[in-house]
PDB file of C-alpha atoms and ligand atoms in Angstrom:
ATOM      1  CA  UNK A 426      12.425  15.490  -2.360  1.00  0.00           C
ATOM      2  CA  UNK A 427      10.762  14.233  -5.491  1.00  0.00           C
ATOM      3  CA  UNK A 428       7.354  13.183  -6.705  1.00  0.00           C
ATOM      4  CA  UNK A 429       7.453   9.584  -7.914  1.00  0.00           C
ATOM      5  CA  UNK A 430       5.142   8.189 -10.548  1.00  0.00           C
ATOM      6  CA  UNK A 431       2.664   5.562  -9.405  1.00  0.00           C
ATOM      7  CA  UNK A 432       2.126   2.325 -11.344  1.00  0.00           C
ATOM      8  CA  UNK A 433      -1.504   1.540 -12.133  1.00  0.00           C
ATOM      9  CA  UNK A 434      -3.371  -1.764 -12.401  1.00  0.00           C
ATOM     10  CA  UNK A 435      -3.004  -3.874 -14.534  1.00  0.00           C
ATOM     11  CA  UNK A 436       0.707  -2.970 -14.853  1.00  0.00           C
ATOM     12  CA  UNK A 437       2.543  -6.318 -14.444  1.00  0.00           C
ATOM     13  CA  UNK A 438       5.301  -4.642 -12.401  1.00  0.00           C
ATOM     14  CA  UNK A 439       2.770  -4.406  -9.527  1.00  0.00           C
ATOM     15  CA  UNK A 440       3.005  -8.236  -9.353  1.00  0.00           C
ATOM     16  CA  UNK A 441       6.688  -8.177  -8.335  1.00  0.00           C
ATOM     17  CA  UNK A 442       7.542  -9.561  -4.884  1.00  0.00           C
ATOM     18  CA  UNK A 443       9.618  -6.961  -2.996  1.00  0.00           C
ATOM     19  CA  UNK A 444      12.900  -7.954  -1.333  1.00  0.00           C
ATOM     20  CA  UNK A 445      13.876  -7.166   2.263  1.00  0.00           C
ATOM     21  CA  UNK A 446      15.906  -4.066   3.081  1.00  0.00           C
ATOM     22  CA  UNK A 447      19.273  -5.112   4.538  1.00  0.00           C
ATOM     23  CA  UNK A 448      20.349  -1.691   5.765  1.00  0.00           C
ATOM     24  CA  UNK A 449      18.368   1.482   6.355  1.00  0.00           C
ATOM     25  CA  UNK A 450      20.821   3.881   4.723  1.00  0.00           C
ATOM     26  CA  UNK A 451      20.419   7.373   3.230  1.00  0.00           C
ATOM     27  CA  UNK A 452      19.119   5.885  -0.042  1.00  0.00           C
ATOM     28  CA  UNK A 453      16.251   4.179   1.783  1.00  0.00           C
ATOM     29  CA  UNK A 454      15.571   7.348   3.810  1.00  0.00           C
ATOM     30  CA  UNK A 455      15.409   9.341   0.558  1.00  0.00           C
ATOM     31  CA  UNK A 456      12.961   6.772  -0.822  1.00  0.00           C
ATOM     32  CA  UNK A 457      10.817   7.090   2.329  1.00  0.00           C
ATOM     33  CA  UNK A 458      10.775  10.898   2.044  1.00  0.00           C
ATOM     34  CA  UNK A 459       9.870  10.771  -1.659  1.00  0.00           C
ATOM     35  CA  UNK A 460       7.128   8.231  -0.943  1.00  0.00           C
ATOM     36  CA  UNK A 461       5.587  10.541   1.709  1.00  0.00           C
ATOM     37  CA  UNK A 462       5.707  13.486  -0.697  1.00  0.00           C
ATOM     38  CA  UNK A 463       4.070  11.353  -3.403  1.00  0.00           C
ATOM     39  CA  UNK A 464       1.410   9.950  -1.063  1.00  0.00           C
ATOM     40  CA  UNK A 465       0.486  13.335   0.451  1.00  0.00           C
ATOM     41  CA  UNK A 466       0.299  14.931  -3.017  1.00  0.00           C
ATOM     42  CA  UNK A 467      -2.031  12.225  -4.370  1.00  0.00           C
ATOM     43  CA  UNK A 468      -3.606  12.451  -1.721  1.00  0.00           C
ATOM     44  CA  UNK A 469      -3.523   9.011  -0.124  1.00  0.00           C
ATOM     45  CA  UNK A 470      -3.200   7.360   3.284  1.00  0.00           C
ATOM     46  CA  UNK A 471      -0.792   4.545   2.396  1.00  0.00           C
ATOM     47  CA  UNK A 472       1.843   3.731  -0.212  1.00  0.00           C
ATOM     48  CA  UNK A 473       4.105   0.710  -0.752  1.00  0.00           C
ATOM     49  CA  UNK A 474       7.445   1.051  -2.599  1.00  0.00           C
ATOM     50  CA  UNK A 475       6.162  -1.529  -5.123  1.00  0.00           C
ATOM     51  CA  UNK A 476       3.676   1.093  -6.342  1.00  0.00           C
ATOM     52  CA  UNK A 477       6.512   3.432  -7.353  1.00  0.00           C
ATOM     53  CA  UNK A 478       8.382   0.562  -9.049  1.00  0.00           C
ATOM     54  CA  UNK A 479      10.952   0.134  -6.255  1.00  0.00           C
ATOM     55  CA  UNK A 480      10.752  -3.497  -5.200  1.00  0.00           C
ATOM     56  CA  UNK A 481      11.985  -3.159  -1.609  1.00  0.00           C
ATOM     57  CA  UNK A 482       9.954  -3.868   1.554  1.00  0.00           C
ATOM     58  CA  UNK A 483       9.150  -0.252   2.453  1.00  0.00           C
ATOM     59  CA  UNK A 484       5.718   1.176   3.362  1.00  0.00           C
ATOM     60  CA  UNK A 485       4.566   4.650   4.400  1.00  0.00           C
ATOM     61  CA  UNK A 486       1.187   5.352   6.020  1.00  0.00           C
ATOM     62  CA  UNK A 487      -0.498   8.437   7.441  1.00  0.00           C
ATOM     63  CA  UNK A 488      -4.215   8.079   8.106  1.00  0.00           C
ATOM     64  CA  UNK A 489      -4.583  11.557   9.670  1.00  0.00           C
ATOM     65  CA  UNK A 490      -6.106  14.446   7.743  1.00  0.00           C
ATOM     66  CA  UNK A 491      -3.462  16.937   8.878  1.00  0.00           C
ATOM     67  CA  UNK A 492      -0.425  14.729   8.045  1.00  0.00           C
ATOM     68  CA  UNK A 493       0.428  14.607  11.744  1.00  0.00           C
ATOM     69  CA  UNK A 494       1.266  10.905  12.072  1.00  0.00           C
ATOM     70  CA  UNK A 495       3.676   9.763   9.341  1.00  0.00           C
ATOM     71  CA  UNK A 496       4.483   6.093   9.928  1.00  0.00           C
ATOM     72  CA  UNK A 497       7.224   4.037   8.274  1.00  0.00           C
ATOM     73  CA  UNK A 498       7.274   0.224   8.147  1.00  0.00           C
ATOM     74  CA  UNK A 499      10.422  -1.402   6.733  1.00  0.00           C
ATOM     75  CA  UNK A 500      10.473  -5.232   6.449  1.00  0.00           C
ATOM     76  CA  UNK A 501       7.141  -5.486   8.315  1.00  0.00           C
ATOM     77  CA  UNK A 502       6.062  -8.852   9.742  1.00  0.00           C
ATOM     78  CA  UNK A 503       2.530  -9.212  11.029  1.00  0.00           C
ATOM     79  CA  UNK A 504       0.702 -11.748  13.116  1.00  0.00           C
ATOM     80  CA  UNK A 505      -3.033 -11.901  13.591  1.00  0.00           C
ATOM     81  CA  UNK A 506      -4.055 -11.327  17.229  1.00  0.00           C
ATOM     82  CA  UNK A 507      -7.783 -11.798  16.688  1.00  0.00           C
ATOM     83  CA  UNK A 508      -9.020 -13.431  13.491  1.00  0.00           C
ATOM     84  CA  UNK A 509     -12.423 -11.734  13.643  1.00  0.00           C
ATOM     85  CA  UNK A 510     -12.850 -10.219  10.201  1.00  0.00           C
ATOM     86  CA  UNK A 511     -13.765  -6.590   9.654  1.00  0.00           C
ATOM     87  CA  UNK A 512     -15.139  -5.132   6.433  1.00  0.00           C
ATOM     88  CA  UNK A 513     -13.684  -1.955   5.026  1.00  0.00           C
ATOM     89  CA  UNK A 514     -14.189   0.010   1.834  1.00  0.00           C
ATOM     90  CA  UNK A 515     -10.694  -0.014   0.348  1.00  0.00           C
ATOM     91  CA  UNK A 516      -9.193   2.074  -2.399  1.00  0.00           C
ATOM     92  CA  UNK A 517      -5.697   2.174  -3.850  1.00  0.00           C
ATOM     93  CA  UNK A 518      -3.578   4.808  -5.580  1.00  0.00           C
ATOM     94  CA  UNK A 519      -2.775   2.107  -8.167  1.00  0.00           C
ATOM     95  CA  UNK A 520      -6.505   1.531  -8.820  1.00  0.00           C
ATOM     96  CA  UNK A 521      -7.734   5.144  -9.070  1.00  0.00           C
ATOM     97  CA  UNK A 522     -11.453   5.805  -8.859  1.00  0.00           C
ATOM     98  CA  UNK A 523     -12.510   2.452  -7.382  1.00  0.00           C
ATOM     99  CA  UNK A 524     -13.491   1.558  -3.821  1.00  0.00           C
ATOM    100  CA  UNK A 525     -14.732  -1.908  -2.847  1.00  0.00           C
ATOM    101  CA  UNK A 526     -15.412  -3.743   0.410  1.00  0.00           C
ATOM    102  CA  UNK A 527     -12.690  -6.157   1.538  1.00  0.00           C
ATOM    103  CA  UNK A 528     -12.654  -8.378   4.670  1.00  0.00           C
ATOM    104  CA  UNK A 529      -9.495  -8.633   6.758  1.00  0.00           C
ATOM    105  CA  UNK A 530      -8.585  -9.483  10.368  1.00  0.00           C
ATOM    106  CA  UNK A 531      -9.121  -6.390  12.539  1.00  0.00           C
ATOM    107  CA  UNK A 532      -6.429  -6.756  15.192  1.00  0.00           C
ATOM    108  CA  UNK A 533      -2.798  -7.450  14.280  1.00  0.00           C
ATOM    109  CA  UNK A 534       0.663  -7.112  15.765  1.00  0.00           C
ATOM    110  CA  UNK A 535       3.466  -5.767  13.580  1.00  0.00           C
ATOM    111  CA  UNK A 536       7.220  -5.830  13.979  1.00  0.00           C
ATOM    112  CA  UNK A 537       9.124  -3.570  11.598  1.00  0.00           C
ATOM    113  CA  UNK A 538      11.925  -1.021  11.333  1.00  0.00           C
ATOM    114  CA  UNK A 539      11.317   2.722  11.323  1.00  0.00           C
ATOM    115  CA  UNK A 540      13.079   5.436   9.239  1.00  0.00           C
ATOM    116  CA  UNK A 541      16.110   5.189  11.551  1.00  0.00           C
ATOM    117  CA  UNK A 542      16.356   1.413  11.240  1.00  0.00           C
ATOM    118  CA  UNK A 543      15.115   0.939  14.826  1.00  0.00           C
ATOM    119  CA  UNK A 544      12.992  -2.170  15.361  1.00  0.00           C
ATOM    120  CA  UNK A 545       9.586  -1.739  17.011  1.00  0.00           C
ATOM    121  CA  UNK A 546       6.573  -3.943  17.746  1.00  0.00           C
ATOM    122  CA  UNK A 547       3.023  -2.719  18.228  1.00  0.00           C
ATOM    123  CA  UNK A 548      -0.597  -3.746  17.995  1.00  0.00           C
ATOM    124  CA  UNK A 549      -2.754  -2.086  15.362  1.00  0.00           C
ATOM    125  CA  UNK A 550      -6.502  -2.026  14.884  1.00  0.00           C
ATOM    126  CA  UNK A 551      -9.044  -0.095  12.849  1.00  0.00           C
ATOM    127  CA  UNK A 552      -7.963   1.683   9.682  1.00  0.00           C
ATOM    128  CA  UNK A 553      -4.227   1.475  10.544  1.00  0.00           C
ATOM    129  CA  UNK A 554      -4.456  -2.319  10.698  1.00  0.00           C
ATOM    130  CA  UNK A 555      -6.427  -2.560   7.441  1.00  0.00           C
ATOM    131  CA  UNK A 556      -4.148  -0.120   5.639  1.00  0.00           C
ATOM    132  CA  UNK A 557      -0.950  -1.909   6.733  1.00  0.00           C
ATOM    133  CA  UNK A 558      -2.333  -5.282   5.586  1.00  0.00           C
ATOM    134  CA  UNK A 559      -3.291  -3.699   2.228  1.00  0.00           C
ATOM    135  CA  UNK A 560       0.235  -2.261   1.828  1.00  0.00           C
ATOM    136  CA  UNK A 561       1.947  -5.543   2.815  1.00  0.00           C
ATOM    137  CA  UNK A 562      -0.101  -7.231   0.080  1.00  0.00           C
ATOM    138  CA  UNK A 563       1.566  -4.832  -2.413  1.00  0.00           C
ATOM    139  CA  UNK A 564       4.988  -6.089  -1.265  1.00  0.00           C
ATOM    140  CA  UNK A 565       3.774  -9.601  -2.193  1.00  0.00           C
ATOM    141  CA  UNK A 566       2.517  -8.441  -5.596  1.00  0.00           C
ATOM    142  CA  UNK A 567      -1.090  -8.611  -4.460  1.00  0.00           C
ATOM    143  CA  UNK A 568      -3.795  -5.968  -5.000  1.00  0.00           C
ATOM    144  CA  UNK A 569      -7.163  -5.427  -3.283  1.00  0.00           C
ATOM    145  CA  UNK A 570      -8.905  -6.184  -6.595  1.00  0.00           C
ATOM    146  CA  UNK A 571      -7.640  -9.785  -6.209  1.00  0.00           C
ATOM    147  CA  UNK A 572     -10.232 -10.210  -3.396  1.00  0.00           C
ATOM    148  CA  UNK A 573     -13.112  -9.199  -5.684  1.00  0.00           C
ATOM    149  CA  UNK A 574     -15.102 -11.352  -8.087  1.00  0.00           C
ATOM    150  CA  UNK A 575     -13.486 -11.940 -11.519  1.00  0.00           C
ATOM    151  CA  UNK A 576     -16.327  -9.925 -13.073  1.00  0.00           C
ATOM    152  CA  UNK A 577     -15.704  -6.866 -10.874  1.00  0.00           C
ATOM    153  CA  UNK A 578     -11.938  -7.140 -11.399  1.00  0.00           C
ATOM    154  CA  UNK A 579     -12.387  -7.332 -15.189  1.00  0.00           C
ATOM    155  CA  UNK A 580     -14.652  -4.275 -15.204  1.00  0.00           C
ATOM    156  CA  UNK A 581     -12.070  -2.286 -13.240  1.00  0.00           C
ATOM    157  CA  UNK A 582      -9.272  -3.493 -15.529  1.00  0.00           C
ATOM    158  CA  UNK A 583     -11.121  -2.492 -18.703  1.00  0.00           C
ATOM    159  CA  UNK A 584     -11.971   0.974 -17.378  1.00  0.00           C
ATOM    160  CA  UNK A 585      -8.390   1.654 -16.244  1.00  0.00           C
ATOM    161  CA  UNK A 586      -6.827   0.370 -19.490  1.00  0.00           C
ATOM    162  CA  UNK A 587      -9.180   2.679 -21.395  1.00  0.00           C
ATOM    163  CA  UNK A 588      -8.252   5.665 -19.163  1.00  0.00           C
ATOM    164  CA  UNK A 589      -4.553   4.874 -19.583  1.00  0.00           C
ATOM    165  CA  UNK A 590      -4.879   4.812 -23.411  1.00  0.00           C
ATOM    166  CA  UNK A 591      -6.519   8.245 -23.361  1.00  0.00           C
ATOM    167  CA  UNK A 592      -3.627   9.601 -21.326  1.00  0.00           C
ATOM    168  CA  UNK A 593      -0.619   8.852 -23.633  1.00  0.00           C
TER     169      UNK A 593
HETATM  170  C1  QAP B1207      -4.912   1.959   0.995  1.00  0.00           C
HETATM  171  O1  QAP B1207      -5.119   3.829  -0.400  1.00  0.00           O
HETATM  172  C2  QAP B1207      -6.230   1.896   1.718  1.00  0.00           C
HETATM  173  O2  QAP B1207      -9.140   5.741  -5.948  1.00  0.00           O
HETATM  174  C3  QAP B1207      -4.396   3.343   0.708  1.00  0.00           C
HETATM  175  O3  QAP B1207      -8.896   8.191  -6.984  1.00  0.00           O
HETATM  176  C4  QAP B1207      -7.288   2.741   1.395  1.00  0.00           C
HETATM  177  O4  QAP B1207      -4.410   5.935  -0.117  1.00  0.00           O
HETATM  178  C5  QAP B1207      -6.414   0.969   2.686  1.00  0.00           C
HETATM  179  C6  QAP B1207      -6.790   7.171  -3.547  1.00  0.00           C
HETATM  180  C7  QAP B1207      -8.488   2.650   2.061  1.00  0.00           C
HETATM  181  C8  QAP B1207      -7.617   0.878   3.363  1.00  0.00           C
HETATM  182  C9  QAP B1207      -8.648   1.724   3.080  1.00  0.00           C
HETATM  183  C10 QAP B1207      -7.614   6.271  -4.182  1.00  0.00           C
HETATM  184  C11 QAP B1207      -6.672   8.439  -4.069  1.00  0.00           C
HETATM  185  C12 QAP B1207      -6.015   6.801  -2.356  1.00  0.00           C
HETATM  186  C13 QAP B1207      -8.318   6.630  -5.327  1.00  0.00           C
HETATM  187  C14 QAP B1207      -5.105   5.155  -0.735  1.00  0.00           C
HETATM  188  C15 QAP B1207      -8.196   7.906  -5.852  1.00  0.00           C
HETATM  189  C16 QAP B1207      -7.375   8.809  -5.217  1.00  0.00           C
HETATM  190  C17 QAP B1207      -5.927   5.532  -1.885  1.00  0.00           C
HETATM  191 CO1   CO B1208      -2.797   0.088  -2.654  1.00  0.00          CO
END
């Protein structure tokens, strides 16, 4: 396993649209394992491959505190079951230190492949639903800060650019 480095806003590589996985082979499984290690170490509850500069449609999520429910979504497709919006305070490993309220549909259905390449479909609500929608946005090159006002986004950008300059 390996810890991967996480791209941070406003890195332009986060704007890349990820391409579909054609075959879930040992390379993809290695990526999944490394993404879990990286996410748990952070610690975080969700990570898209885009965030570790691998532009493939792979997402890992575990919203439990004891790491007891690792979930893998490869080539996820969602449909909205109920378009009632819910508000959630979202954060992002690529936007460290910032949490802001975002509105998204609460109830969705997802079809995806798991770590073995098996296709599954299920309904998701609550934090799982919000987190998966947030991670799918990453695969499209979209970040939660894109839902905020330009002023808030600019403040976050300036602070992160400053932090990044202090680091290297
Ligand atoms: C996405 O985000 C998410 O700012 C996953 O300093 C989060 O795991 C979707 C993290 C909340 C919905 C609700 C953020 C860690 C982790 C930070 C994460 C930080 C350290 C974020
Ligand atoms: Co994120």
